[in-house]
Amino acid sequence: MAYETLLIETKDQVTTITLNRPQSKNAMNPQMHFDMCDALAQVERDDDCRVLVITGAGDSFCAGMDVKEYFYDTEGKPEARAAARKAAFEWMFKRLRLLPKPTIAAVNGWCFGGAFAWLAVCDFAVASETATFGLSEVNWGIIPAGGVTKLVSTLLAPRDALYLIMTGRPITGKQAAEMRLVNSAVPSEKLAEATLDLADELKKKNPTVLAYCKEVFRVDQNLSLEDALAFETEKWTELDAAAKKTWHKGVKQFKEERTLRPGLETYRWKE
Ligand code: COA
């Protein structure tokens, strides 16, 4: 399917969605939110997709919300603004955050404002060392809303979060990795390779188990310890049936065949 604002390609079971408004530094206009809702529904259904990568075309990852088309042009048009907001929240916080497949943000360049919301809900993020990140909202008179403040406050240490929110100062990819906003930062020419290395590692794992790991993590974030213990027990039992007890294979490979050291490598779940 072709999209006005996105490119989408699947190769070796890794699907890459590329935000494709390079002339606007991949700022998110309403059409991009509508396209993302649709593209992520497609990715979820696609059995050929095991890992999702999201990146940006040109020298930018995503310059946040399109300040003109998303905010300015929808002034006095509450229906249009609500439709765009609804689509934005849907793809970021439901479809992407809860996608039952691993997701990696490959931050290739500018990353500002609203881009932090979906950067934060990707499972992993790899950045170019020279990418530029910033919560620039304060620089033009608004607050980081749309989930940005909340997500940054859970992802980062409070000192770092408030530093970004209140100074609006840009930081490099290298600094973003030190702050743990991203998992790692690599020279820009190595970004694709580093992203695919991570995707390849994830592809070796049992996909059903990965989907459960992710669901439990996301739900546990909002539970008390007592509720989390109950939920994890329930999900453990459910996975036992869903993954057809393939963990028995792991125990056999480890204890009987002595062909596996699960502390160091993944079990052969397909055998
Ligand atoms: N919304 C709408 N348009 C944007 C945009 C945004 N968030 N970010 C960039 N653009 C547009 C620019 O207006 C310009 O459009 P034009 O060619 O029609 O004038 C085009 O993208 C290129 O941007 P430009 O500013 O010329 O590129 P640059 O390389 O000099 O600077 C940035 C790049 C990203 C540093 C700069 O564009 C910027 O500060 N953008 C705003 C980022 C921001 O504050 N985002 C938070 C929004 S919540």
Short mmCIF file of C-alpha atoms and ligand atoms in Angstrom, two decimals:
data_model
loop_
_atom_site.label_atom_id
_atom_site.label_comp_id
_atom_site.label_asym_id
_atom_site.label_seq_id
_atom_site.Cartn_x
_atom_site.Cartn_y
_atom_site.Cartn_z
CA MET A 1 0.00 0.00 0.00
CA ALA A 2 1.31 3.46 -0.91
CA TYR A 3 1.12 6.34 1.57
CA GLU A 4 1.34 10.08 1.01
CA THR A 5 3.68 10.62 3.97
CA LEU A 6 5.40 7.27 4.54
CA LEU A 7 7.55 4.69 2.79
CA ILE A 8 7.14 1.11 3.93
CA GLU A 9 9.31 -1.85 3.00
CA THR A 10 9.80 -5.37 4.34
CA LYS A 11 13.08 -7.21 3.81
CA ASP A 12 14.22 -10.40 5.58
CA GLN A 13 11.26 -10.10 7.97
CA VAL A 14 12.22 -6.59 9.08
CA THR A 15 9.69 -3.91 8.14
CA THR A 16 10.96 -0.34 7.89
CA ILE A 17 8.57 2.59 8.01
CA THR A 18 10.29 5.77 6.83
CA LEU A 19 8.63 9.09 7.62
CA ASN A 20 8.73 10.72 4.23
CA ARG A 21 8.25 14.49 4.39
CA PRO A 22 11.92 15.44 4.13
CA GLN A 23 11.01 18.90 2.79
CA SER A 24 9.43 19.56 6.22
CA LYS A 25 12.07 17.61 8.20
CA ASN A 26 9.45 14.83 8.63
CA ALA A 27 7.26 16.97 10.86
CA MET A 28 4.03 15.14 11.62
CA ASN A 29 1.02 16.65 9.85
CA PRO A 30 -2.52 15.22 10.26
CA GLN A 31 -2.11 13.07 7.13
CA MET A 32 0.97 11.41 8.62
CA HIS A 33 -1.05 10.45 11.71
CA PHE A 34 -3.79 8.94 9.55
CA ASP A 35 -1.18 7.09 7.47
CA MET A 36 0.60 5.76 10.57
CA CYS A 37 -2.65 4.36 12.00
CA ASP A 38 -3.18 2.43 8.81
CA ALA A 39 0.45 1.34 8.30
CA LEU A 40 0.77 0.00 11.85
CA ALA A 41 -2.47 -1.98 11.52
CA GLN A 42 -0.96 -3.51 8.39
CA VAL A 43 2.34 -4.28 10.16
CA GLU A 44 0.48 -5.99 13.00
CA ARG A 45 -1.36 -8.28 10.56
CA ASP A 46 1.68 -9.02 8.39
CA ASP A 47 3.11 -12.43 9.33
CA ASP A 48 6.19 -11.65 7.25
CA CYS A 49 7.09 -8.82 9.65
CA ARG A 50 9.00 -9.94 12.76
CA VAL A 51 10.59 -6.60 13.73
CA LEU A 52 9.54 -3.01 12.98
CA VAL A 53 12.06 -0.21 12.43
CA ILE A 54 10.96 3.44 12.17
CA THR A 55 13.27 6.08 10.76
CA GLY A 56 13.16 9.33 8.76
CA ALA A 57 13.93 10.30 5.16
CA GLY A 58 16.74 12.76 4.47
CA ASP A 59 18.66 14.47 7.27
CA SER A 60 15.81 14.39 9.78
CA PHE A 61 14.24 11.73 11.97
CA CYS A 62 11.15 13.71 12.94
CA ALA A 63 10.87 17.44 13.72
CA GLY A 64 7.86 16.88 16.01
CA MET A 65 4.35 17.99 15.21
CA ASP A 66 3.93 20.08 12.08
CA VAL A 67 3.44 23.40 13.85
CA LYS A 68 1.54 24.85 10.91
CA GLU A 69 -0.63 21.99 9.67
CA TYR A 70 -1.26 20.32 13.05
CA PHE A 71 -1.64 23.38 15.31
CA TYR A 72 -2.03 26.60 13.34
CA ASP A 73 -4.26 25.44 10.48
CA THR A 74 -6.64 23.67 12.88
CA GLU A 75 -7.21 26.79 15.04
CA GLY A 76 -10.99 27.31 15.22
CA LYS A 77 -11.60 23.91 13.59
CA PRO A 78 -12.20 21.69 16.62
CA GLU A 79 -13.30 18.69 14.57
CA ALA A 80 -10.20 18.70 12.39
CA ARG A 81 -7.93 19.15 15.41
CA ALA A 82 -9.68 16.39 17.36
CA ALA A 83 -9.44 13.99 14.40
CA ALA A 84 -5.70 14.61 14.06
CA ARG A 85 -5.14 14.26 17.82
CA LYS A 86 -7.19 11.07 17.98
CA ALA A 87 -5.18 9.52 15.15
CA ALA A 88 -1.87 10.64 16.74
CA PHE A 89 -2.77 9.12 20.10
CA GLU A 90 -4.06 5.97 18.47
CA TRP A 91 -0.92 5.12 16.49
CA MET A 92 1.54 6.17 19.16
CA PHE A 93 -0.02 4.90 22.36
CA LYS A 94 -2.10 1.96 21.19
CA ARG A 95 -0.81 0.60 17.90
CA LEU A 96 2.92 1.26 18.36
CA ARG A 97 3.24 1.00 22.12
CA LEU A 98 1.31 -2.28 22.26
CA LEU A 99 2.40 -3.76 18.91
CA PRO A 100 3.04 -7.46 19.64
CA LYS A 101 6.37 -7.29 17.79
CA PRO A 102 9.66 -5.61 18.71
CA THR A 103 10.04 -2.01 17.56
CA ILE A 104 13.24 -0.03 17.02
CA ALA A 105 13.56 3.71 16.40
CA ALA A 106 16.59 4.44 14.21
CA VAL A 107 17.23 8.12 14.92
CA ASN A 108 19.07 9.43 11.88
CA GLY A 109 18.88 13.21 12.45
CA TRP A 110 16.69 15.96 13.94
CA CYS A 111 14.40 14.67 16.69
CA PHE A 112 12.22 17.30 18.39
CA GLY A 113 9.14 17.77 20.54
CA GLY A 114 6.30 15.38 19.71
CA ALA A 115 8.77 12.89 18.22
CA PHE A 116 9.82 12.09 21.81
CA ALA A 117 6.35 10.62 22.48
CA TRP A 118 6.71 7.83 19.98
CA LEU A 119 10.47 7.53 20.45
CA ALA A 120 9.70 6.75 24.10
CA VAL A 121 7.17 4.02 23.31
CA CYS A 122 9.40 2.23 20.80
CA ASP A 123 10.95 -0.76 22.57
CA PHE A 124 14.48 0.22 21.52
CA ALA A 125 16.20 3.23 20.03
CA VAL A 126 19.52 3.49 18.24
CA ALA A 127 20.80 6.92 17.24
CA SER A 128 23.42 8.46 15.05
CA GLU A 129 26.00 10.09 17.34
CA THR A 130 25.43 13.33 15.45
CA ALA A 131 21.62 13.29 15.61
CA THR A 132 20.13 16.27 17.45
CA PHE A 133 17.44 15.82 20.11
CA GLY A 134 15.50 18.55 21.85
CA LEU A 135 12.31 19.38 23.70
CA SER A 136 11.96 22.67 21.89
CA GLU A 137 8.40 23.46 23.00
CA VAL A 138 9.57 25.98 25.60
CA ASN A 139 11.42 27.77 22.79
CA TRP A 140 8.18 28.65 21.08
CA GLY A 141 5.87 29.11 24.03
CA ILE A 142 4.09 25.84 24.67
CA ILE A 143 4.58 22.86 27.00
CA PRO A 144 5.59 19.37 25.85
CA ALA A 145 2.12 17.81 25.84
CA GLY A 146 0.54 14.90 24.01
CA GLY A 147 2.20 12.47 26.44
CA VAL A 148 5.72 13.86 25.97
CA THR A 149 6.22 15.18 29.52
CA LYS A 150 4.74 12.04 31.07
CA LEU A 151 6.82 9.64 28.98
CA VAL A 152 10.05 11.58 29.36
CA SER A 153 9.49 11.66 33.13
CA THR A 154 9.26 7.86 33.23
CA LEU A 155 12.12 7.21 30.81
CA LEU A 156 14.72 9.64 32.15
CA ALA A 157 16.10 10.68 35.50
CA PRO A 158 14.15 13.73 36.78
CA ARG A 159 17.20 16.04 36.50
CA ASP A 160 17.69 15.12 32.83
CA ALA A 161 13.98 15.28 32.02
CA LEU A 162 13.54 18.76 33.50
CA TYR A 163 16.79 19.92 31.91
CA LEU A 164 15.40 19.05 28.48
CA ILE A 165 11.88 20.31 29.22
CA MET A 166 12.82 23.64 30.80
CA THR A 167 15.93 24.68 28.87
CA GLY A 168 14.86 23.40 25.45
CA ARG A 169 18.58 22.90 24.83
CA PRO A 170 19.49 20.46 22.06
CA ILE A 171 21.65 17.42 22.83
CA THR A 172 23.56 15.09 20.52
CA GLY A 173 22.88 11.40 19.92
CA LYS A 174 25.92 10.63 22.04
CA GLN A 175 24.47 12.62 24.97
CA ALA A 176 21.07 10.97 24.40
CA ALA A 177 22.72 7.56 24.85
CA GLU A 178 24.46 8.74 28.04
CA MET A 179 21.05 9.92 29.33
CA ARG A 180 19.53 6.56 28.32
CA LEU A 181 17.03 8.27 26.04
CA VAL A 182 18.32 5.81 23.43
CA ASN A 183 20.02 2.43 23.89
CA SER A 184 23.12 3.36 21.93
CA ALA A 185 24.63 5.92 19.59
CA VAL A 186 26.85 4.99 16.66
CA PRO A 187 28.58 6.92 13.86
CA SER A 188 25.92 7.88 11.32
CA GLU A 189 27.32 5.56 8.63
CA LYS A 190 26.87 2.62 11.04
CA LEU A 191 23.26 3.37 12.02
CA ALA A 192 21.60 0.98 9.54
CA GLU A 193 24.00 -1.82 10.41
CA ALA A 194 23.57 -1.35 14.18
CA THR A 195 19.78 -1.30 13.78
CA LEU A 196 19.76 -4.48 11.69
CA ASP A 197 22.12 -6.24 14.14
CA LEU A 198 19.60 -5.61 16.90
CA ALA A 199 16.71 -6.68 14.65
CA ASP A 200 18.56 -9.90 13.74
CA GLU A 201 19.12 -10.72 17.40
CA LEU A 202 15.42 -10.21 18.13
CA LYS A 203 14.43 -12.35 15.13
CA LYS A 204 16.23 -15.34 16.71
CA LYS A 205 13.90 -15.28 19.73
CA ASN A 206 10.55 -17.01 19.85
CA PRO A 207 8.14 -14.27 18.63
CA THR A 208 5.28 -15.43 20.85
CA VAL A 209 7.51 -15.16 23.91
CA LEU A 210 8.67 -11.70 22.85
CA ALA A 211 5.06 -10.52 22.48
CA TYR A 212 4.30 -11.70 26.03
CA CYS A 213 7.49 -10.12 27.44
CA LYS A 214 6.43 -6.80 25.98
CA GLU A 215 2.79 -6.96 27.05
CA VAL A 216 3.72 -7.85 30.62
CA PHE A 217 6.28 -5.03 30.78
CA ARG A 218 3.81 -2.43 29.48
CA VAL A 219 0.96 -3.51 31.82
CA ASP A 220 3.26 -3.96 34.86
CA GLN A 221 4.32 -0.31 34.59
CA ASN A 222 0.89 0.70 35.92
CA LEU A 223 0.42 -2.01 38.57
CA SER A 224 1.30 -2.39 42.24
CA LEU A 225 3.77 -5.20 43.05
CA GLU A 226 0.92 -7.43 44.30
CA ASP A 227 -1.10 -6.90 41.13
CA ALA A 228 1.99 -7.38 38.95
CA LEU A 229 2.77 -10.71 40.64
CA ALA A 230 -0.75 -11.94 39.92
CA PHE A 231 -0.66 -10.65 36.34
CA GLU A 232 2.75 -12.19 35.63
CA THR A 233 1.58 -15.57 36.97
CA GLU A 234 -1.49 -15.41 34.77
CA LYS A 235 0.53 -14.47 31.70
CA TRP A 236 3.17 -17.13 32.41
CA THR A 237 0.44 -19.76 32.37
CA GLU A 238 -1.20 -18.31 29.27
CA LEU A 239 2.13 -18.23 27.42
CA ASP A 240 2.79 -21.82 28.43
CA ALA A 241 -0.23 -22.80 26.31
CA ALA A 242 0.27 -20.21 23.56
CA ALA A 243 3.92 -21.14 22.97
CA LYS A 244 3.06 -24.87 23.18
CA LYS A 245 5.46 -25.48 26.03
CA THR A 246 8.47 -24.93 23.79
CA TRP A 247 10.42 -24.09 26.95
CA HIS A 248 10.53 -27.86 27.53
CA LYS A 249 12.80 -27.94 24.46
CA GLY A 250 15.06 -25.41 26.12
CA VAL A 251 15.34 -27.54 29.28
CA LYS A 252 16.04 -30.66 27.17
CA GLN A 253 18.69 -28.90 25.09
CA PHE A 254 20.32 -27.63 28.29
CA LYS A 255 20.03 -30.59 30.70
CA GLU A 256 19.89 -33.69 28.46
CA GLU A 257 21.58 -32.83 25.18
CA ARG A 258 23.92 -30.28 26.74
CA THR A 259 23.79 -28.31 23.46
CA LEU A 260 22.53 -25.05 24.97
CA ARG A 261 23.77 -22.59 27.56
CA PRO A 262 20.65 -20.44 27.99
CA GLY A 263 22.60 -17.85 29.96
CA LEU A 264 24.51 -17.11 26.79
CA GLU A 265 22.28 -17.99 23.82
CA THR A 266 18.68 -18.59 22.82
CA TYR A 267 17.06 -22.04 22.70
CA ARG A 268 16.21 -23.69 19.38
CA TRP A 269 12.46 -23.13 19.63
CA LYS A 270 11.66 -24.07 16.02
CA GLU A 271 13.06 -27.65 16.24
N1 COA B 1 6.60 21.99 11.64
C1 COA B 1 6.42 22.50 10.42
N2 COA B 1 7.42 22.73 9.53
C2 COA B 1 8.66 22.40 9.94
C3 COA B 1 8.93 21.84 11.20
C4 COA B 1 7.83 21.65 12.08
N3 COA B 1 7.96 21.10 13.30
N4 COA B 1 10.25 21.63 11.30
C5 COA B 1 10.79 22.03 10.12
N5 COA B 1 9.83 22.49 9.30
C6 COA B 1 9.98 23.01 7.95
C7 COA B 1 10.55 24.44 7.94
O1 COA B 1 9.53 25.37 8.23
C8 COA B 1 11.07 24.54 6.52
O2 COA B 1 9.99 24.70 5.67
P1 COA B 1 10.10 25.72 4.39
O3 COA B 1 11.21 25.15 3.56
O4 COA B 1 8.75 25.60 3.76
O5 COA B 1 10.40 27.06 4.96
C9 COA B 1 11.61 23.12 6.28
O6 COA B 1 10.97 22.28 7.23
C10 COA B 1 13.09 22.98 6.49
O7 COA B 1 13.39 23.49 7.79
P2 COA B 1 14.56 24.55 8.08
O8 COA B 1 14.22 25.25 9.35
O9 COA B 1 14.77 25.43 6.87
O10 COA B 1 15.80 23.55 8.21
P3 COA B 1 17.10 23.73 9.11
O11 COA B 1 17.98 22.61 8.70
O12 COA B 1 17.63 25.11 9.02
O13 COA B 1 16.61 23.49 10.64
C11 COA B 1 15.32 22.37 12.34
C12 COA B 1 16.05 22.25 10.99
C13 COA B 1 14.66 21.01 12.58
C14 COA B 1 16.36 22.66 13.45
C15 COA B 1 14.28 23.53 12.30
O14 COA B 1 13.47 23.34 11.16
C16 COA B 1 13.38 23.59 13.51
O15 COA B 1 13.76 24.12 14.52
N6 COA B 1 12.17 22.99 13.42
C17 COA B 1 11.20 23.01 14.49
C18 COA B 1 11.44 21.86 15.44
C19 COA B 1 10.49 21.94 16.61
O16 COA B 1 10.51 22.85 17.38
N7 COA B 1 9.65 20.91 16.73
C20 COA B 1 8.73 20.76 17.81
C21 COA B 1 7.35 20.79 17.33
S1 COA B 1 6.28 20.10 18.60
#
